[in-house]
């Protein structure tokens, strides 16, 4: 990879520290904060309640040792890291959250949330087992109503349809900006590294001031577009173009596979996972006549997560991204003990190899550095194979 990064990436990376200060200031000024973990969490309802929705920490190895005093060791690192941050007070966003929003995306999370719910007030949104059918949509819309009522009672506010529609427009603007940024890497060669793309996408959840966050991403897009016109790219045109799918990734530990790919000379051009494109693909319908909670339910239920059965929409998204971004291979990242993604990987492998005719590899790991060397060796061998296939094509 060339040592060429957009200058505004320094400002994007600084958001982590800036927002840590801003969330403390907001709390001290009496503003309400709603902590969330999942792409299924409707930030719009929190915004309509006059609160600040923030993503909670859960992508680093550091707090896992503390979590394992209460949680089993053979549990998903995302769950252990999230709980470890909660009990050690090392995540400012958790510390300053007034209430938490949880979701039933997996059994491990559900049981962990029972323990976490003893620390702070928590509302759990129960997901249907499938995203298909009108019954599931009605069920999920009812869960939206329950969350709305929860916040109204906790914060003593009235969440009106008008406030919800305003919040929907704001969050759609953020999604549109992040989509535009992500789609820049459809260009050949890619103008942004996968790490920079992931960092930009991941940090958006910590934005206390969403308007400023949107403006920063729009400025970053403008800078990158100017660099494209000047022929400045993050990678050479010959670099293998990779689509990364599977479990969510984030800065610190959870980014080790992405880093290894780019150190091996691959260009990670598309991030299908929850912290990438998955939550951006579908916007909330902006309608003055339709119930905004119905619109929210429809959008969020469209999320192609492995917790849903069946999950054919994930395959559809992978195909669209593979075509649009001209990818040379697909890598499926699975966190240890994430059973839904681990099982679904077999289906994804068959689809990628048989339907898309692309090389595929699954990597199962955790946040620690214990297998870094092994992963490095596997990835380097895989990328060499991809390069040979490109040369023969």
Coordinates of C-alpha atoms in Angstrom, one line a residue:
X1 CA 0.0 0.0 0.0
X2 CA 1.2 3.5 -0.8
X3 CA 1.8 5.8 2.1
X4 CA -0.9 8.1 0.9
X5 CA -3.9 8.8 3.2
X6 CA -6.5 11.6 3.0
X7 CA -5.4 14.4 5.3
X8 CA -8.9 14.5 6.9
X9 CA -8.4 10.9 8.2
X10 CA -6.4 12.5 11.0
X11 CA -9.4 14.5 12.0
X12 CA -11.7 11.4 11.6
X13 CA -9.4 9.4 13.9
X14 CA -9.4 12.2 16.4
X15 CA -13.1 11.9 16.8
X16 CA -12.6 9.1 19.3
X17 CA -10.9 11.4 21.8
X18 CA -13.1 14.4 21.0
X19 CA -16.3 12.5 21.5
X20 CA -15.1 11.0 24.8
X21 CA -14.9 14.6 26.0
X22 CA -18.2 15.6 24.4
X23 CA -20.2 12.8 25.9
X24 CA -18.9 13.8 29.3
X25 CA -19.9 17.4 28.7
X26 CA -23.3 16.4 27.4
X27 CA -24.0 14.3 30.5
X28 CA -22.9 17.1 32.8
X29 CA -25.2 19.5 30.9
X30 CA -28.2 17.2 31.6
X31 CA -28.5 15.7 28.2
X32 CA -29.7 12.1 28.0
X33 CA -27.6 9.3 26.5
X34 CA -28.8 6.0 25.2
X35 CA -26.1 3.3 24.8
X36 CA -26.6 0.8 22.0
X37 CA -24.7 -2.2 20.7
X38 CA -26.3 -3.4 17.5
X39 CA -27.1 -2.3 13.9
X40 CA -30.7 -3.4 14.7
X41 CA -31.0 -0.6 17.3
X42 CA -33.2 2.3 16.1
X43 CA -31.2 5.4 16.8
X44 CA -34.0 7.5 15.4
X45 CA -36.3 6.8 18.4
X46 CA -33.6 7.9 20.9
X47 CA -33.0 11.1 18.9
X48 CA -36.7 11.8 18.8
X49 CA -36.7 11.5 22.6
X50 CA -34.1 14.3 22.7
X51 CA -31.3 11.9 23.6
X52 CA -27.9 11.1 22.2
X53 CA -27.6 7.6 20.8
X54 CA -24.1 6.2 21.1
X55 CA -22.4 2.9 20.1
X56 CA -20.9 1.2 23.1
X57 CA -17.4 -0.2 23.3
X58 CA -16.7 -3.9 22.5
X59 CA -13.9 -4.4 20.0
X60 CA -10.7 -4.7 22.1
X61 CA -9.0 -7.5 24.0
X62 CA -8.1 -5.4 27.1
X63 CA -11.3 -5.8 29.2
X64 CA -11.9 -9.5 28.4
X65 CA -9.9 -10.8 31.3
X66 CA -12.2 -8.9 33.7
X67 CA -15.3 -10.2 31.9
X68 CA -14.1 -13.9 32.1
X69 CA -14.4 -13.7 35.9
X70 CA -18.2 -13.9 35.3
X71 CA -18.5 -15.1 31.8
X72 CA -17.3 -18.4 30.2
X73 CA -14.0 -18.3 28.4
X74 CA -15.5 -20.1 25.3
X75 CA -17.7 -17.1 24.5
X76 CA -17.7 -14.7 21.6
X77 CA -15.0 -12.0 22.2
X78 CA -17.5 -9.2 21.2
X79 CA -19.8 -10.3 24.1
X80 CA -16.9 -10.6 26.6
X81 CA -15.3 -7.3 25.5
X82 CA -18.7 -5.5 25.8
X83 CA -19.3 -6.8 29.3
X84 CA -15.7 -6.2 30.4
X85 CA -16.0 -2.5 29.4
X86 CA -19.3 -2.3 31.3
X87 CA -17.9 -3.7 34.6
X88 CA -14.6 -1.9 34.5
X89 CA -15.9 1.6 33.6
X90 CA -13.3 1.9 30.9
X91 CA -15.8 2.9 28.2
X92 CA -16.9 6.5 28.6
X93 CA -20.0 6.0 26.5
X94 CA -21.2 3.2 28.7
X95 CA -20.3 5.2 31.8
X96 CA -22.3 8.2 30.8
X97 CA -25.3 6.3 29.3
X98 CA -28.5 6.8 31.2
X99 CA -30.2 3.7 29.7
X100 CA -29.1 0.8 27.5
X101 CA -30.8 -0.7 24.5
X102 CA -30.1 -4.4 24.0
X103 CA -31.3 -6.9 21.4
X104 CA -31.8 -10.6 21.1
X105 CA -29.4 -11.3 18.2
X106 CA -27.8 -14.3 19.8
X107 CA -28.2 -16.5 22.9
X108 CA -24.8 -15.3 24.3
X109 CA -25.8 -11.7 24.2
X110 CA -29.2 -12.4 25.7
X111 CA -27.8 -14.0 28.7
X112 CA -25.0 -11.5 29.1
X113 CA -27.6 -8.7 28.9
X114 CA -29.3 -10.2 32.0
X115 CA -26.1 -9.5 33.9
X116 CA -25.5 -6.1 32.3
X117 CA -29.1 -5.1 33.1
X118 CA -28.2 -5.1 36.8
X119 CA -25.7 -2.2 36.2
X120 CA -27.9 0.2 34.3
X121 CA -31.6 0.5 33.2
X122 CA -32.0 -1.6 30.1
X123 CA -34.6 -2.2 27.5
X124 CA -34.4 -5.4 25.4
X125 CA -35.9 -5.5 21.9
X126 CA -36.9 -9.0 20.9
X127 CA -36.2 -9.9 17.3
X128 CA -38.3 -12.3 15.3
X129 CA -36.6 -15.5 14.2
X130 CA -37.1 -14.6 10.6
X131 CA -37.3 -11.4 8.6
X132 CA -39.8 -12.9 6.1
X133 CA -43.6 -12.4 6.2
X134 CA -46.0 -9.8 7.5
X135 CA -46.2 -11.4 10.9
X136 CA -42.5 -10.7 11.5
X137 CA -42.8 -7.1 10.4
X138 CA -45.9 -6.5 12.7
X139 CA -43.9 -8.1 15.6
X140 CA -40.9 -5.9 15.0
X141 CA -43.1 -2.8 14.7
X142 CA -44.5 -3.6 18.1
X143 CA -41.0 -3.8 19.5
X144 CA -40.4 -0.3 18.2
X145 CA -43.5 0.9 20.0
X146 CA -42.3 -0.7 23.2
X147 CA -38.9 1.0 23.0
X148 CA -40.6 4.3 22.3
X149 CA -42.8 3.9 25.4
X150 CA -39.7 2.9 27.5
X151 CA -37.9 6.1 26.6
X152 CA -41.0 8.2 27.1
X153 CA -41.3 6.8 30.6
X154 CA -37.6 7.0 31.4
X155 CA -37.0 10.5 30.2
X156 CA -40.5 11.9 30.8
X157 CA -40.9 13.1 27.2
X158 CA -43.4 12.7 24.4
X159 CA -42.0 11.2 21.2
X160 CA -44.2 12.6 18.4
X161 CA -44.5 11.4 14.8
X162 CA -43.0 14.8 13.8
X163 CA -39.9 14.2 16.0
X164 CA -39.5 10.7 14.6
X165 CA -39.7 11.9 11.0
X166 CA -37.1 14.6 11.7
X167 CA -34.8 12.0 13.3
X168 CA -35.4 9.7 10.3
X169 CA -34.3 12.4 7.9
X170 CA -31.1 13.1 10.0
X171 CA -30.1 9.4 10.2
X172 CA -30.8 8.9 6.4
X173 CA -28.5 11.8 5.7
X174 CA -25.8 10.1 7.7
X175 CA -26.4 6.8 5.9
X176 CA -26.2 8.5 2.5
X177 CA -22.9 10.2 3.4
X178 CA -21.4 6.9 4.6
X179 CA -22.7 5.1 1.6
X180 CA -21.1 7.6 -0.7
X181 CA -17.8 7.2 1.1
X182 CA -18.0 3.5 0.9
X183 CA -18.8 3.5 -2.8
X184 CA -15.7 5.5 -3.6
X185 CA -13.8 2.2 -3.3
X186 CA -15.7 0.9 -6.3
X187 CA -13.1 2.8 -8.2
X188 CA -10.2 0.9 -9.6
X189 CA -7.7 1.3 -7.9
X190 CA -9.2 2.0 -4.5
X191 CA -8.7 5.5 -3.2
X192 CA -9.1 4.6 0.5
X193 CA -7.6 1.7 2.5
X194 CA -9.9 -0.8 4.1
X195 CA -8.6 0.3 7.5
X196 CA -9.4 4.0 6.9
X197 CA -12.9 3.0 5.5
X198 CA -13.6 0.8 8.5
X199 CA -12.4 3.5 11.0
X200 CA -14.6 6.1 9.4
X201 CA -17.7 3.8 9.4
X202 CA -17.0 2.5 12.9
X203 CA -16.4 5.9 14.5
X204 CA -19.7 7.3 13.3
X205 CA -21.5 5.5 16.1
X206 CA -19.6 7.5 18.7
X207 CA -20.6 10.9 17.2
X208 CA -22.2 13.1 19.8
X209 CA -22.8 15.8 17.3
X210 CA -24.2 14.1 14.2
X211 CA -24.4 17.2 12.1
X212 CA -20.7 17.8 12.5
X213 CA -20.0 14.1 11.9
X214 CA -21.9 14.2 8.6
X215 CA -20.1 17.4 7.6
X216 CA -16.7 15.8 8.3
X217 CA -17.6 12.7 6.1
X218 CA -18.8 14.9 3.3
X219 CA -15.6 16.9 3.5
X220 CA -13.6 13.6 3.4
X221 CA -15.6 12.5 0.3
X222 CA -14.7 15.8 -1.4
X223 CA -11.0 15.3 -0.6
X224 CA -11.0 11.8 -1.8
X225 CA -12.8 12.7 -5.0
X226 CA -10.2 15.4 -5.7
X227 CA -7.4 12.8 -5.1
X228 CA -9.1 10.5 -7.6
X229 CA -9.0 13.2 -10.2
X230 CA -5.3 13.7 -9.5
X231 CA -4.6 10.0 -9.7
X232 CA -3.8 9.5 -6.0
X233 CA -4.9 6.1 -4.7
X234 CA -4.3 4.0 -1.6
X235 CA -3.3 1.0 -3.7
X236 CA -1.8 0.0 -7.1
X237 CA -4.3 -1.1 -9.7
X238 CA -2.8 -4.6 -9.5
X239 CA -3.6 -5.1 -5.8
X240 CA -6.2 -7.9 -5.2
X241 CA -9.6 -6.5 -4.4
X242 CA -11.2 -8.1 -1.3
X243 CA -14.7 -8.1 0.0
X244 CA -14.7 -8.7 3.8
X245 CA -17.9 -10.3 5.1
X246 CA -19.0 -11.8 8.4
X247 CA -18.8 -10.5 12.0
X248 CA -18.5 -6.8 12.8
X249 CA -15.0 -5.3 13.1
X250 CA -13.7 -2.3 14.9
X251 CA -10.6 -0.5 16.0
X252 CA -8.4 -2.4 18.4
X253 CA -8.2 -6.2 18.3
X254 CA -11.2 -6.7 16.2
X255 CA -9.3 -5.2 13.2
X256 CA -6.5 -7.7 13.1
X257 CA -7.7 -9.7 10.1
X258 CA -8.3 -6.5 8.1
X259 CA -4.8 -5.2 9.0
X260 CA -3.3 -8.6 8.0
X261 CA -5.0 -8.5 4.7
X262 CA -3.6 -5.0 3.9
X263 CA -0.2 -5.8 5.1
X264 CA -0.2 -8.8 2.7
X265 CA -0.8 -6.3 -0.2
X266 CA -4.6 -6.8 -0.5
X267 CA -7.0 -3.9 -1.1
X268 CA -10.1 -4.4 1.1
X269 CA -12.6 -2.5 -1.0
X270 CA -15.9 -3.5 0.5
X271 CA -17.0 -4.2 4.1
X272 CA -20.2 -6.1 4.1
X273 CA -20.4 -6.5 7.8
X274 CA -22.5 -4.7 10.5
X275 CA -19.8 -2.0 11.0
X276 CA -19.5 -1.5 7.3
X277 CA -22.1 -1.4 4.5
X278 CA -24.8 -3.7 5.9
X279 CA -26.6 -1.1 7.9
X280 CA -26.3 1.5 5.2
X281 CA -27.8 -0.4 2.3
X282 CA -31.5 0.4 3.0
X283 CA -32.8 3.8 4.0
X284 CA -35.8 4.5 6.1
X285 CA -38.8 5.5 4.0
X286 CA -39.5 9.2 4.6
X287 CA -43.3 9.4 4.4
X288 CA -45.6 12.0 5.8
X289 CA -48.5 9.6 5.7
X290 CA -47.0 6.3 6.8
X291 CA -46.5 5.6 10.5
X292 CA -42.8 6.3 11.2
X293 CA -42.5 3.4 13.5
X294 CA -43.7 1.1 10.7
X295 CA -41.1 2.7 8.4
X296 CA -38.4 2.1 11.0
X297 CA -39.4 -1.5 11.5
X298 CA -39.3 -2.2 7.8
X299 CA -35.8 -0.7 7.4
X300 CA -34.2 -2.4 10.4
X301 CA -35.8 -5.8 9.7
X302 CA -34.2 -5.7 6.3
X303 CA -30.8 -6.1 7.9
X304 CA -29.2 -9.3 6.5
X305 CA -27.9 -10.7 9.8
X306 CA -27.1 -14.3 10.4
X307 CA -29.4 -14.4 13.4
X308 CA -32.3 -14.5 10.9
X309 CA -33.4 -17.7 9.2
X310 CA -33.3 -17.9 6.3
X311 CA -30.7 -15.2 5.5
X312 CA -30.7 -15.1 1.7
X313 CA -30.6 -11.3 1.6
X314 CA -27.0 -11.6 2.8
X315 CA -26.1 -13.5 -0.3
X316 CA -27.9 -11.0 -2.4
X317 CA -25.8 -8.2 -0.8
X318 CA -22.6 -10.0 -1.2
X319 CA -23.3 -10.5 -4.9
X320 CA -24.2 -6.9 -5.4
X321 CA -21.0 -5.7 -3.7
X322 CA -18.8 -8.2 -5.4
X323 CA -20.1 -7.0 -8.8
X324 CA -20.1 -3.3 -8.1
X325 CA -16.6 -3.3 -6.4
X326 CA -15.1 -5.8 -8.9
X327 CA -13.7 -8.0 -6.2
X328 CA -11.2 -10.7 -6.7
X329 CA -12.0 -12.7 -3.6
X330 CA -14.2 -12.9 -0.5
X331 CA -13.0 -13.4 3.1
X332 CA -15.5 -14.4 5.8
X333 CA -14.5 -13.4 9.3
X334 CA -16.1 -15.3 12.2
X335 CA -15.5 -14.6 15.8
X336 CA -15.0 -17.7 18.0
X337 CA -18.2 -19.1 19.4
X338 CA -20.4 -17.0 17.0
X339 CA -22.4 -20.0 16.0
X340 CA -24.8 -18.3 13.5
X341 CA -22.0 -16.8 11.4
X342 CA -19.9 -20.0 11.8
X343 CA -22.7 -22.2 10.4
X344 CA -23.7 -19.7 7.8
X345 CA -20.2 -19.6 6.5
X346 CA -20.7 -23.0 4.8
X347 CA -23.6 -21.5 2.7
X348 CA -21.6 -18.3 1.9
X349 CA -18.6 -20.4 0.8
X350 CA -20.8 -22.4 -1.6
X351 CA -22.4 -19.3 -3.0
X352 CA -19.2 -17.4 -3.5
X353 CA -17.3 -20.3 -5.1
X354 CA -20.2 -21.8 -7.2
X355 CA -22.3 -18.8 -8.0
X356 CA -19.8 -16.0 -8.1
X357 CA -16.8 -18.1 -9.1
X358 CA -14.5 -16.3 -6.7
X359 CA -11.9 -17.6 -4.2
X360 CA -13.1 -17.8 -0.7
X361 CA -11.6 -18.3 2.8
X362 CA -13.1 -18.3 6.3
X363 CA -11.0 -17.1 9.2
X364 CA -12.2 -17.9 12.7
X365 CA -10.4 -16.1 15.5
X366 CA -10.8 -13.8 18.5
X367 CA -9.4 -10.4 19.6
X368 CA -6.1 -11.7 21.0
X369 CA -2.8 -11.7 19.2
X370 CA -2.1 -15.4 20.0
X371 CA -2.8 -16.5 16.4
X372 CA -1.5 -13.5 14.6
X373 CA 1.3 -15.4 13.0
X374 CA -1.0 -18.2 11.8
X375 CA -3.5 -15.8 10.4
X376 CA -0.7 -13.9 8.6
X377 CA 0.6 -17.1 7.0
X378 CA -2.9 -18.2 5.9
X379 CA -3.7 -14.8 4.4
X380 CA -0.4 -14.4 2.6
X381 CA -0.9 -17.9 1.0
X382 CA -4.5 -17.0 0.1
X383 CA -3.5 -13.7 -1.5
X384 CA -0.8 -15.4 -3.5
X385 CA -3.4 -17.8 -4.9
X386 CA -5.7 -14.9 -5.7
X387 CA -2.8 -13.1 -7.6
X388 CA -2.1 -16.2 -9.6
X389 CA -5.7 -16.6 -10.5
X390 CA -5.8 -12.9 -11.7
X391 CA -2.6 -13.4 -13.8
X392 CA -4.2 -16.5 -15.5
X393 CA -7.5 -14.8 -16.1

